[in-house]
Amino acid sequence: MATIKDVASLAGVSVSTVSVIINGKAEERKISGQTIQKVNSAIRELNYQPSVSARRLRSNQSNVYTVGVFWASDFRMSLLSRFMTGLQSELMKLNTAVDITICPYESDKLKNEKRLYSINSYNAVIIANTSDEDNEYISRNPIPVPVVLFNRESEIYHTVGTDNAAAGRKAAEHLISAGARRVTMLCQKTSYLAMTKRSDAFIKTCLENNIEITKKDIVYADGSIAGGAEAGNDLYRKYKLTDAVYCDNDSMAQGFLHAMNKNNVSVPDDVQVIAIGLGNYEFNKFFNPSITVVDVPMEMMAAQCIKTVTEVASHELTAPSRTAFESVLHVRGTTKNI
Amino acid sequence: MATIKDVASLAGVSVSTVSVIINGKAEERKISGQTIQKVNSAIRELNYQPSVSARRLRSNQSNVYTVGVFWASDFRMSLLSRFMTGLQSELMKLNTAVDITICPYESDKLKNEKRLYSINSYNAVIIANTSDEDNEYISRNPIPVPVVLFNRESEIYHTVGTDNAAAGRKAAEHLISAGARRVTMLCQKTSYLAMTKRSDAFIKTCLENNIEITKKDIVYADGSIAGGAEAGNDLYRKYKLTDAVYCDNDSMAQGFLHAMNKNNVSVPDDVQVIAIGLGNYEFNKFFNPSITVVDVPMEMMAAQCIKTVTEVASHELTAPSRTAFESVLHVRGTTKNI
DNA sequence: CTGAAAGCGCTAACAG
DNA sequence: CTGTTAGCGCTTTCAG
């Protein structure tokens, strides 16, 4: 990367002249047109980019606290909005400037993110959506800046999450109280801790109520809306529809409901549906039919991430902390009200 | 903001000692436990934060290009995902490291964003969702770093957008070809250029086809799903439902459709609905009923923002450029197929 | 075991 | 009209 010095020497002038020109003060300082020309062509030739770091440092405004948010770049991108909304609400309460840099990463490839393992990138990082493999990696290879892990568990990092087991249990309890007898689980292909916890609790609660869930009752799909629709169509075609379906996320539920609608399967009369609410609250509430969810309070969790980050920054927090928020059941149109 | 120097003098040691300790090399360098204690308590007392700028500068291996994305912090936050997906797809093609910092701002208050008017914050900025007022402000007060304006117009900045007028026209043409005779427009309360362009073209096209749209045919709502639902319920209660409704965004359409569903109004038999597709493509496709939209290619536009930014950076672009992508009509279940 | 000092890229005060 | 230079906060090499 070319520096201002390189530009200066190529143009045959001093650095300050270059600086003056770059910052649009050429007129004011009466730099000759010729010099401006020389400098500009040097800039172009070297493809010079001013260094923001140097400028920030110099301008003493260097104390912007910079947080990197590592977020999976797949279909979970659609959950980013809700997270950012939560972050923002908390950031507004702060009187310090905080820069939020989004670092999308490929699932299972968190190890390739050099910015995670450099002290030169961010003051702190928030890591979300880690797969089991990613989690394993970061637990073995400590990250050199403060970390808040989102909805996962860790021995060495701060965590902010929800009571995933309770969420699975709540979903099962509601389905059972609504009269479900045979249940199908719609899960995401790629396994991660939060899902495992929910699923285990769901299965356990069902079993306690004499509903057995075996391998064949679990369907794996892409975690997207399209994935849910595909699974729904598939179950319908193969006459495998049970009287209740648990979806490990709301996107799949939306797709599933679309498939039911297309196939004239009545919800909740023929099939009841409950989902874990990860996406936009309104999407579920206003879907046709409106979807019963155990909502994960993403905004509160996001806000807590910022709180934790600032507490760490102010050295109030030393040992890894864990904060969990309760998920909340919203009974709506896809389950029966008995 | 305390610096490493302050820490050093409070602890009564040298800067380098502090640095060594901070970076976990105390063992390696055999710093005495006592010194470590002194330094750590000084750090805590002064609430010391290492400056990322200084670190980045020093370790000039990471001369990261930093782009600020200014995005309205209201309900449009839900559109951020789609934008980020587009950005990311383009960033991955690059071989340079680019940091994307999200700067949420309050609509009409862009003028308060100091980071926009400082050369010390970002190498370039992308500005989205500007209200008319915001646009007016930034056109009068030139921003000192390269700017790409998203889906707006400007004399002085680069713009990336869509053919808004064409989008409005396409929506009208489709509605007309589907047999609409009396049309209601559902628009957002806060006016902004893209909406105005679409609306004007929509109205004009209707008029050309002998459908007159007067003030009373235009309903203003909050641009959210809830806003659309409220407007839908309101129209129903007041017997003001026409045979076709144009929604200036898909969120409002979803809410509107929910209201229709609740009130047992059949879509598209009783009311046809078409929307401008700003949000997630899948949400509209898999909604019940699936929604006919004129889709704004947000991902492509986002990708182009990055392209433009890099072209500006490499000095290929000098005069303000404008790039526009075509919106595309997806005929689905909320309009009749005649 | 600890400190002095150079230098990352940039801007601005001051000097010619 | 243009150049010299100090210094922003930090890390690291080299000397004690």
XYZ file of C-alpha atoms (C1' of nucleotides) in Angstrom:
708
model
C 0.000 0.000 0.000
C 1.398 3.330 -1.071
C 1.785 6.016 1.555
C 1.682 9.759 1.390
C 5.451 9.682 1.395
C 5.549 7.630 -1.779
C 3.189 10.060 -3.420
C 5.339 12.974 -2.327
C 8.536 11.545 -3.671
C 6.987 10.460 -6.946
C 5.512 13.916 -7.395
C 8.759 15.489 -6.303
C 7.177 17.516 -3.529
C 6.985 17.274 0.238
C 4.474 15.253 2.222
C 2.787 18.298 3.617
C 2.067 19.593 0.151
C 0.436 16.309 -0.689
C -1.536 16.388 2.526
C -2.750 19.895 1.863
C -3.890 18.974 -1.613
C -5.614 15.797 -0.496
C -7.575 17.666 2.091
C -8.833 20.208 -0.376
C -6.878 23.103 1.027
C -4.899 23.715 -2.120
C -6.728 26.968 -2.890
C -6.402 28.308 0.577
C -2.700 27.573 0.648
C -2.240 28.738 -2.903
C -0.626 25.627 -4.256
C 0.202 26.040 -7.919
C -1.897 24.262 -10.476
C 1.173 22.492 -11.738
C 1.950 20.998 -8.362
C -1.624 19.894 -7.939
C -1.440 18.137 -11.281
C 1.773 16.354 -10.395
C 0.427 15.237 -7.054
C -2.868 14.061 -8.441
C -1.269 11.972 -11.113
C 1.117 10.485 -8.573
C -1.858 9.596 -6.410
C -3.543 7.933 -9.318
C -0.419 6.144 -10.440
C 0.273 4.684 -7.039
C -3.391 4.090 -6.307
C -2.887 5.851 -3.035
C -5.416 5.385 -0.200
C -5.180 7.489 2.922
C -4.869 5.343 6.016
C -7.895 5.785 8.221
C -5.946 4.417 11.164
C -3.280 7.058 10.830
C -5.859 9.771 10.443
C -7.820 8.608 13.442
C -4.703 8.342 15.522
C -3.545 11.742 14.544
C -6.919 13.377 15.032
C -6.978 12.223 18.623
C -10.461 10.964 17.830
C -8.785 7.598 18.001
C -10.842 6.554 20.953
C -13.690 5.100 18.920
C -14.280 1.757 20.490
C -14.523 -0.795 17.702
C -16.536 -3.980 17.993
C -16.455 -6.732 15.403
C -19.633 -8.773 14.979
C -18.968 -12.175 13.468
C -22.129 -13.424 11.822
C -22.658 -16.421 9.551
C -23.140 -15.343 5.951
C -25.781 -17.960 5.118
C -29.563 -17.797 5.577
C -29.012 -16.550 9.129
C -28.163 -13.217 7.573
C -31.902 -12.563 7.791
C -31.613 -12.608 11.574
C -29.061 -9.843 11.551
C -31.678 -7.089 11.433
C -33.232 -8.079 14.689
C -29.836 -8.357 16.321
C -28.741 -4.974 15.030
C -31.947 -3.393 16.268
C -31.166 -4.671 19.740
C -27.559 -3.547 19.553
C -28.544 -0.121 18.380
C -31.055 0.441 21.167
C -28.307 -0.173 23.673
C -25.661 1.803 21.814
C -27.882 4.857 21.886
C -27.848 4.803 25.660
C -24.082 5.000 25.705
C -22.323 8.313 25.488
C -19.206 6.860 23.908
C -18.842 6.350 20.195
C -18.818 2.689 19.242
C -18.179 1.385 15.759
C -19.933 -1.843 14.856
C -18.179 -3.717 12.100
C -19.987 -6.657 10.577
C -17.729 -9.584 9.742
C -19.670 -12.207 7.811
C -18.057 -15.608 7.937
C -18.689 -18.985 6.456
C -20.065 -21.548 8.880
C -17.382 -24.021 10.016
C -14.710 -21.656 8.711
C -14.368 -19.312 11.634
C -10.780 -20.464 11.916
C -9.973 -18.619 8.710
C -10.952 -15.263 10.150
C -7.631 -13.634 10.860
C -9.344 -10.550 12.257
C -10.451 -12.682 15.187
C -6.912 -13.556 16.079
C -5.348 -10.155 15.769
C -5.263 -7.569 18.494
C -5.020 -4.990 15.742
C -8.542 -5.312 14.452
C -11.122 -4.710 17.155
C -11.395 -3.713 20.778
C -13.819 -6.549 21.321
C -15.748 -9.079 19.272
C -19.195 -10.608 19.382
C -19.396 -14.038 17.817
C -22.720 -15.450 16.709
C -23.990 -18.519 14.901
C -21.011 -20.732 15.613
C -21.310 -24.339 14.526
C -20.104 -27.039 16.866
C -16.878 -27.113 14.897
C -16.383 -23.365 15.136
C -17.050 -23.462 18.845
C -14.581 -26.241 19.328
C -11.956 -24.274 17.467
C -12.296 -21.027 19.377
C -12.371 -22.839 22.674
C -9.032 -24.439 21.846
C -7.524 -21.295 20.389
C -8.102 -18.359 22.704
C -8.948 -15.103 20.985
C -6.681 -12.267 22.134
C -9.415 -9.647 22.615
C -12.549 -9.658 24.775
C -15.183 -11.972 23.346
C -18.912 -12.255 23.837
C -20.323 -15.482 22.497
C -23.907 -15.261 21.336
C -26.288 -18.037 22.356
C -23.556 -20.602 22.858
C -21.643 -21.914 25.834
C -18.021 -21.520 26.768
C -15.612 -22.038 29.615
C -13.412 -19.145 28.660
C -15.591 -16.490 27.028
C -18.475 -14.371 28.152
C -21.788 -15.644 26.873
C -25.192 -14.114 26.306
C -27.960 -16.492 25.512
C -31.370 -17.828 26.172
C -32.636 -20.824 28.082
C -32.573 -23.105 25.065
C -33.597 -26.210 26.973
C -36.523 -24.320 28.469
C -37.530 -23.145 24.999
C -37.694 -26.730 23.759
C -39.614 -27.752 26.836
C -42.107 -24.904 26.517
C -42.774 -25.814 22.919
C -43.416 -29.439 23.834
C -45.630 -28.548 26.766
C -47.760 -26.271 24.683
C -48.118 -28.775 21.871
C -49.131 -31.442 24.349
C -51.629 -29.208 26.122
C -53.055 -28.426 22.701
C -53.744 -32.096 22.209
C -50.866 -33.241 20.031
C -50.400 -37.004 19.942
C -47.952 -37.651 17.152
C -45.193 -35.164 16.629
C -42.680 -34.506 13.868
C -39.592 -32.398 14.433
C -38.265 -30.214 11.672
C -34.604 -29.470 12.344
C -31.750 -27.829 10.536
C -29.186 -29.972 8.827
C -26.164 -28.369 10.398
C -26.099 -29.041 14.085
C -25.246 -26.419 16.638
C -25.458 -26.288 20.373
C -28.583 -24.179 20.833
C -30.568 -26.447 18.546
C -29.313 -29.580 20.216
C -30.336 -28.255 23.622
C -33.793 -27.323 22.425
C -34.311 -30.587 20.619
C -33.182 -32.704 23.533
C -35.485 -30.902 25.927
C -38.336 -31.119 23.455
C -37.910 -34.853 23.051
C -37.541 -35.389 26.769
C -40.677 -33.462 27.596
C -42.626 -35.330 24.956
C -41.439 -38.611 26.360
C -42.486 -37.603 29.857
C -45.925 -37.170 28.388
C -45.890 -40.526 26.687
C -45.126 -39.207 23.245
C -42.172 -40.986 21.842
C -40.023 -39.309 19.224
C -37.769 -41.613 17.303
C -35.247 -40.977 14.563
C -37.872 -41.314 11.869
C -39.897 -38.526 13.430
C -37.077 -36.066 12.906
C -36.773 -34.416 9.518
C -33.691 -32.444 8.575
C -34.004 -29.521 6.214
C -32.242 -26.403 5.139
C -32.942 -23.787 7.780
C -34.523 -21.416 5.291
C -38.113 -20.765 4.274
C -37.553 -22.739 1.097
C -36.135 -25.573 3.170
C -39.255 -25.659 5.322
C -41.500 -25.633 2.265
C -39.604 -28.493 0.696
C -39.831 -30.550 3.857
C -43.539 -29.829 4.114
C -44.240 -30.895 0.560
C -42.163 -33.976 1.051
C -43.980 -35.038 4.201
C -47.303 -34.453 2.498
C -46.427 -36.462 -0.573
C -45.215 -39.394 1.465
C -48.298 -39.429 3.721
C -46.064 -38.779 6.677
C -47.849 -35.820 8.166
C -48.413 -36.167 11.891
C -50.875 -34.110 13.895
C -48.215 -31.717 15.148
C -44.936 -30.310 13.881
C -42.206 -28.596 15.839
C -39.955 -26.348 13.753
C -36.580 -25.431 15.139
C -36.882 -22.003 13.569
C -39.614 -19.772 12.284
C -38.293 -19.567 8.731
C -38.812 -23.283 8.262
C -42.247 -22.947 9.852
C -43.216 -20.271 7.352
C -42.155 -22.465 4.465
C -43.876 -25.452 5.996
C -47.109 -23.504 6.418
C -46.916 -22.366 2.840
C -46.644 -25.972 1.741
C -49.620 -26.954 3.906
C -51.638 -24.128 2.439
C -50.764 -25.189 -1.098
C -51.781 -28.751 -0.355
C -55.001 -27.724 1.354
C -53.944 -29.161 4.669
C -55.686 -27.186 7.355
C -53.648 -25.675 10.154
C -54.212 -26.146 13.059
C -57.091 -28.583 12.425
C -55.093 -31.192 10.529
C -51.618 -30.252 11.663
C -50.583 -28.007 14.503
C -47.356 -26.067 14.150
C -45.083 -24.460 16.697
C -41.737 -22.835 16.010
C -38.774 -21.352 17.763
C -39.000 -17.637 17.021
C -35.671 -16.337 15.839
C -36.691 -13.937 13.100
C -38.734 -10.789 13.033
C -41.510 -10.927 15.596
C -43.991 -9.317 13.210
C -43.391 -11.817 10.426
C -44.740 -14.565 12.625
C -47.535 -12.564 14.125
C -48.883 -11.456 10.774
C -48.298 -14.621 8.813
C -51.418 -16.435 7.597
C -52.120 -18.203 9.825
C -50.275 -16.349 12.538
C -47.613 -18.596 13.999
C -47.377 -19.884 17.546
C -43.775 -19.440 18.618
C -41.455 -19.722 21.531
C -39.763 -16.432 20.870
C -36.064 -15.993 21.519
C -35.605 -12.411 22.731
C -32.918 -11.524 20.229
C -33.082 -7.784 20.827
C -32.574 -8.129 24.561
C -29.751 -10.558 23.992
C -28.092 -8.226 21.524
C -28.438 -5.339 23.940
C -26.848 -7.462 26.629
C -23.923 -8.176 24.324
C -23.160 -4.474 24.267
C -23.625 -4.233 28.017
C -21.215 -7.079 28.555
C -18.725 -5.592 26.144
C -18.766 -2.267 27.954
C -18.492 -3.931 31.325
C -15.481 -5.828 30.136
C -14.025 -2.647 28.748
C -14.428 -0.888 32.041
C -12.806 -3.831 33.797
C -15.896 -4.546 35.861
C -15.972 -8.031 34.481
C -13.074 -10.401 34.685
C -14.179 -14.006 34.943
C -16.308 -15.290 32.061
C -19.887 -14.223 32.695
C -23.048 -15.812 31.406
C -26.340 -14.075 30.951
C -29.511 -15.768 29.795
C -32.893 -14.381 28.875
C -36.138 -16.231 29.017
C -37.816 -17.225 25.794
C -41.515 -16.476 25.690
C -44.395 -18.479 24.304
C -46.800 -16.626 22.023
C -49.876 -18.717 21.404
C -51.298 -17.883 18.024
C -53.203 -19.416 15.165
C -51.172 -22.503 14.322
C -51.988 -24.369 17.526
C -55.309 -25.234 19.087
C -56.613 -23.468 22.123
C -58.082 -26.186 24.259
C -9.063 8.633 27.190
C -6.111 7.253 29.067
C -3.112 6.150 27.040
C -0.467 3.579 27.656
C 1.742 6.411 28.788
C -0.658 7.362 31.557
C -0.756 3.777 32.689
C 3.006 3.587 32.702
C 3.495 6.692 34.765
C 0.784 5.778 37.251
C 2.319 2.342 37.665
C 5.775 3.848 37.847
C 7.135 1.738 35.000
C 7.976 2.328 31.381
C 5.604 2.194 28.449
C 7.208 -0.881 27.023
C 6.686 -2.798 30.220
C 3.021 -1.977 30.104
C 2.816 -3.019 26.485
C 4.484 -6.312 27.204
C 2.080 -7.066 30.009
C -0.989 -6.060 28.041
C -0.042 -8.366 25.255
C 0.338 -11.339 27.529
C 4.071 -11.605 27.146
C 4.804 -11.032 30.795
C 5.861 -14.630 31.384
C 8.045 -14.790 28.356
C 9.768 -11.572 29.318
C 9.907 -12.532 32.977
C 8.170 -9.466 34.338
C 7.908 -9.679 38.117
C 4.562 -10.408 39.684
C 4.735 -7.160 41.552
C 5.124 -5.105 38.412
C 2.260 -6.945 36.787
C 0.076 -6.132 39.764
C 0.978 -2.468 39.669
C 0.324 -2.230 35.969
C -2.962 -4.079 36.129
C -4.331 -1.904 38.851
C -3.231 1.212 36.995
C -5.046 -0.079 33.930
C -8.180 -0.625 35.947
C -7.953 2.683 37.716
C -7.565 4.663 34.526
C -10.015 2.476 32.643
C -7.439 2.161 29.950
C -8.457 1.037 26.438
C -5.820 0.249 23.851
C -6.298 2.342 20.734
C -7.137 0.138 17.794
C -6.068 2.884 15.424
C -2.615 3.047 16.915
C -2.292 -0.706 16.846
C -3.447 -0.930 13.280
C -1.114 1.818 12.228
C 1.819 0.237 13.930
C 1.178 -3.222 12.516
C 0.699 -1.838 9.051
C 0.013 -5.351 7.774
C -3.648 -4.541 8.160
C -4.255 -1.395 6.202
C -7.941 -2.213 6.066
C -10.160 -0.201 3.832
C -13.069 0.939 5.961
C -16.538 1.626 4.617
C -19.312 3.152 6.687
C -22.853 2.131 5.845
C -25.417 4.681 7.001
C -28.754 2.973 7.430
C -31.951 4.263 8.997
C -32.557 2.700 12.385
C -36.329 2.388 12.013
C -38.370 -0.433 10.464
C -36.039 -0.366 7.450
C -33.554 -2.185 9.629
C -35.297 -5.335 8.385
C -33.999 -4.573 4.901
C -30.433 -4.544 6.081
C -30.046 -8.304 5.791
C -30.721 -8.345 2.113
C -28.370 -5.455 1.557
C -25.610 -7.088 3.584
C -26.020 -10.312 1.653
C -25.431 -8.401 -1.557
C -22.472 -6.531 -0.120
C -20.929 -9.691 1.154
C -21.192 -11.524 -2.144
C -19.192 -8.763 -3.769
C -16.697 -8.406 -0.944
C -15.806 -12.042 -1.242
C -14.664 -11.468 -4.820
C -12.218 -8.840 -3.672
C -8.788 -9.776 -2.482
C -8.423 -6.757 -0.262
C -9.723 -6.637 3.287
C -12.672 -4.304 3.683
C -14.316 -3.464 6.976
C -18.021 -2.718 6.834
C -19.163 -0.569 9.703
C -22.886 -0.126 10.183
C -23.892 3.346 11.254
C -27.575 3.397 12.131
C -29.052 6.875 12.015
C -32.366 8.446 12.761
C -34.335 9.496 9.703
C -34.176 13.259 9.087
C -31.224 13.459 11.461
C -28.400 12.556 9.131
C -26.982 15.992 9.791
C -26.127 14.921 13.312
C -23.809 12.160 12.128
C -20.381 13.602 12.674
C -18.741 10.500 11.285
C -20.088 11.496 7.893
C -18.312 14.799 7.995
C -14.947 13.642 9.230
C -12.177 12.369 7.035
C -10.985 10.450 10.057
C -13.731 7.899 10.186
C -14.047 5.970 6.946
C -12.373 5.595 3.601
C -15.760 5.780 1.946
C -19.415 5.777 2.931
C -22.589 4.279 1.570
C -25.715 6.199 2.513
C -29.097 4.549 2.361
C -32.684 5.423 3.250
C -32.267 9.165 3.174
C -35.420 11.194 3.608
C -35.951 14.212 1.395
C -34.646 16.341 4.213
C -31.521 14.250 4.659
C -30.874 14.325 0.950
C -31.262 18.057 0.860
C -28.790 18.417 3.676
C -26.045 16.269 2.223
C -26.422 17.870 -1.169
C -25.814 21.265 0.395
C -23.035 20.085 2.665
C -20.538 18.037 0.709
C -19.186 15.015 2.522
C -15.376 14.941 2.522
C -14.956 11.254 1.611
C -16.208 9.254 -1.375
C -19.950 8.670 -1.143
C -22.281 6.195 -2.771
C -25.910 7.138 -2.392
C -28.281 4.191 -2.347
C -31.456 4.434 -4.416
C -31.508 8.212 -4.408
C -30.404 10.898 -6.814
C -27.630 13.416 -6.560
C -25.677 15.910 -8.582
C -22.513 15.484 -6.615
C -22.387 11.889 -5.364
C -22.249 8.505 -7.002
C -25.583 6.754 -6.965
C -26.704 3.163 -7.250
C -30.383 2.622 -7.666
C -33.226 1.095 -9.505
C -35.616 2.429 -12.101
C -38.158 3.591 -9.551
C -40.473 5.159 -12.066
C -40.417 1.976 -14.112
C -41.228 -0.031 -10.986
C -44.321 2.058 -10.361
C -45.305 1.775 -13.986
C -44.844 -2.002 -14.047
C -47.002 -2.371 -10.970
C -49.773 -0.296 -12.537
C -49.585 -2.107 -15.856
C -49.843 -5.476 -14.212
C -52.748 -4.451 -12.018
C -54.564 -3.067 -15.029
C -53.922 -6.128 -17.151
C -55.253 -8.172 -14.250
C -58.517 -6.291 -14.483
C -58.266 -3.727 -11.733
C -60.750 -0.878 -12.041
C -60.591 0.969 -8.760
C -57.217 1.238 -7.076
C -56.053 2.251 -3.620
C -52.458 3.183 -2.924
C -50.890 2.310 0.382
C -47.900 4.578 0.965
C -45.514 5.340 3.771
C -46.033 8.416 5.855
C -42.542 9.756 5.500
C -41.888 10.753 1.943
C -38.679 9.995 0.157
C -37.564 10.273 -3.414
C -37.784 6.632 -4.489
C -41.350 6.372 -3.253
C -42.381 9.619 -4.874
C -40.988 8.455 -8.212
C -42.776 5.135 -8.000
C -46.030 6.688 -6.915
C -46.017 9.346 -9.608
C -45.355 6.771 -12.304
C -48.008 4.482 -10.869
C -50.611 7.239 -10.869
C -49.643 8.392 -14.347
C -49.889 4.902 -15.809
C -53.252 4.380 -14.179
C -54.495 7.638 -15.593
C -53.349 6.679 -19.062
C -55.567 3.672 -18.647
C -58.524 5.705 -17.494
C -58.141 4.903 -13.841
C -58.056 8.060 -11.872
C -56.331 8.150 -8.527
C -57.210 11.079 -6.357
C -56.037 12.108 -2.912
C -58.715 10.043 -1.214
C -57.423 6.913 -2.928
C -54.071 7.261 -1.236
C -53.699 5.923 2.278
C -50.675 6.722 4.382
C -49.440 4.210 6.917
C -46.414 3.281 8.900
C -44.109 1.377 6.556
C -44.119 -1.705 8.746
C -46.152 -4.911 8.714
C -48.222 -3.607 11.604
C -48.796 -0.397 9.688
C -50.100 -2.333 6.691
C -52.394 -4.404 8.889
C -53.797 -1.335 10.549
C -54.470 0.320 7.221
C -56.127 -2.852 5.948
C -58.420 -3.137 8.943
C -59.255 0.507 8.696
C -60.199 0.336 5.033
C -62.319 -2.725 5.698
C -64.178 -1.164 8.595
C -64.951 1.962 6.639
C -66.185 0.044 3.577
C -63.437 1.646 1.550
C -61.898 -1.435 0.026
C -61.359 -1.095 -3.715
C -60.757 -3.994 -6.065
C -57.006 -3.477 -6.111
C -54.353 -2.202 -3.733
C -50.850 -1.076 -4.518
C -48.460 -1.217 -1.559
C -45.302 0.819 -1.723
C -43.471 -1.876 0.157
C -43.894 -5.555 0.845
C -44.026 -5.223 4.624
C -47.195 -3.185 4.391
C -48.569 -5.696 1.902
C -47.968 -8.548 4.329
C -49.793 -6.703 7.060
C -52.561 -5.759 4.678
C -52.990 -9.353 3.575
C -53.121 -10.476 7.165
C -55.936 -8.009 7.784
C -57.798 -9.239 4.708
C -57.412 -12.796 5.875
C -58.729 -11.932 9.318
C -61.734 -10.190 7.820
C -62.439 -12.991 5.378
C -61.817 -10.820 2.378
C -60.616 -13.037 -0.421
C -57.408 -12.169 -2.220
C -57.241 -11.868 -5.197
C -60.960 -12.433 -5.816
C -62.227 -9.491 -3.784
C -59.057 -7.435 -3.654
C -55.931 -7.780 -5.711
C -52.655 -6.766 -4.143
C -49.318 -5.828 -5.624
C -46.293 -4.558 -3.738
C -42.875 -3.125 -4.287
C -40.513 -5.878 -3.156
C -37.901 -4.466 -0.854
C -37.614 -7.198 1.747
C -36.572 -10.801 1.630
C -37.591 -12.402 -1.643
C -38.641 -15.619 0.088
C -40.955 -13.907 2.541
C -43.107 -12.739 -0.321
C -42.910 -15.913 -2.313
C -43.941 -18.107 0.596
C -46.495 -15.824 2.171
C -50.096 -17.065 2.134
C -51.132 -16.087 -0.411
C -47.819 -15.593 -2.151
C -47.392 -11.962 -3.035
C -47.111 -10.441 -6.493
C -44.263 -7.950 -6.343
C -42.166 -5.667 -8.436
C -38.930 -6.714 -6.835
C -36.161 -4.197 -6.273
C -32.886 -6.073 -6.786
C -31.362 -5.040 -3.481
C -28.549 -7.577 -3.594
C -27.354 -6.461 -7.005
C -27.575 -2.868 -5.959
C -25.621 -3.542 -2.796
C -22.981 -5.380 -4.777
C -22.748 -2.427 -7.128
C -22.185 -0.126 -4.171
C -19.032 -2.037 -3.377
C -18.001 -2.042 -7.005
C -18.451 1.693 -7.189
C -16.579 2.210 -3.951
C -13.616 0.206 -5.202
C -13.646 1.979 -8.538
C -13.561 5.291 -6.772
C -10.776 4.049 -4.558
C -8.708 3.019 -7.540
C -9.368 6.412 -9.116
C -11.139 4.903 -12.109
C -14.157 6.984 -11.318
C -14.043 10.720 -10.961
C -17.292 12.352 -12.039
C -20.411 11.234 -10.156
C -21.622 7.998 -11.693
C -25.085 6.574 -11.654
C -25.968 2.931 -11.971
C -29.486 1.587 -12.077
C -30.809 -1.951 -12.033
C -34.112 -3.069 -13.390
C -36.826 -4.075 -11.008
C -38.575 -7.296 -11.914
C -42.212 -8.258 -11.760
C -43.020 -11.567 -10.095
C -46.604 -12.515 -10.729
C -47.920 -14.573 -7.864
C -51.050 -15.321 -5.936
C -52.320 -11.891 -4.952
C -53.208 -10.805 -8.473
C -55.393 -12.447 -11.070
C -53.981 -14.128 -14.089
C -56.217 -13.095 -16.914
C 13.988 -7.995 34.789
C 13.077 -3.143 32.736
C 13.706 1.115 29.822
C 14.911 4.038 25.666
C 13.899 4.915 21.266
C 12.447 4.235 16.518
C 8.799 4.380 13.523
C 3.948 2.997 11.529
C 1.054 7.311 8.145
C -0.752 11.400 8.706
C -1.766 16.591 9.729
C -0.780 21.228 11.028
C 2.030 24.701 13.014
C 5.707 27.079 11.706
C 9.623 28.319 8.856
C 11.513 29.612 4.880
C 4.173 28.898 -2.724
C 6.501 24.748 -0.457
C 9.243 22.173 3.111
C 10.558 20.692 8.018
C 9.131 18.730 11.886
C 6.615 17.235 16.053
C 3.665 14.049 17.698
C -0.945 11.171 17.852
C -0.608 5.679 20.788
C 1.401 1.697 20.218
C 4.865 -2.380 19.659
C 9.352 -4.124 19.284
C 14.269 -4.238 19.066
C 18.110 -3.490 21.477
C 20.614 -1.974 25.638
C 21.331 -1.994 29.944
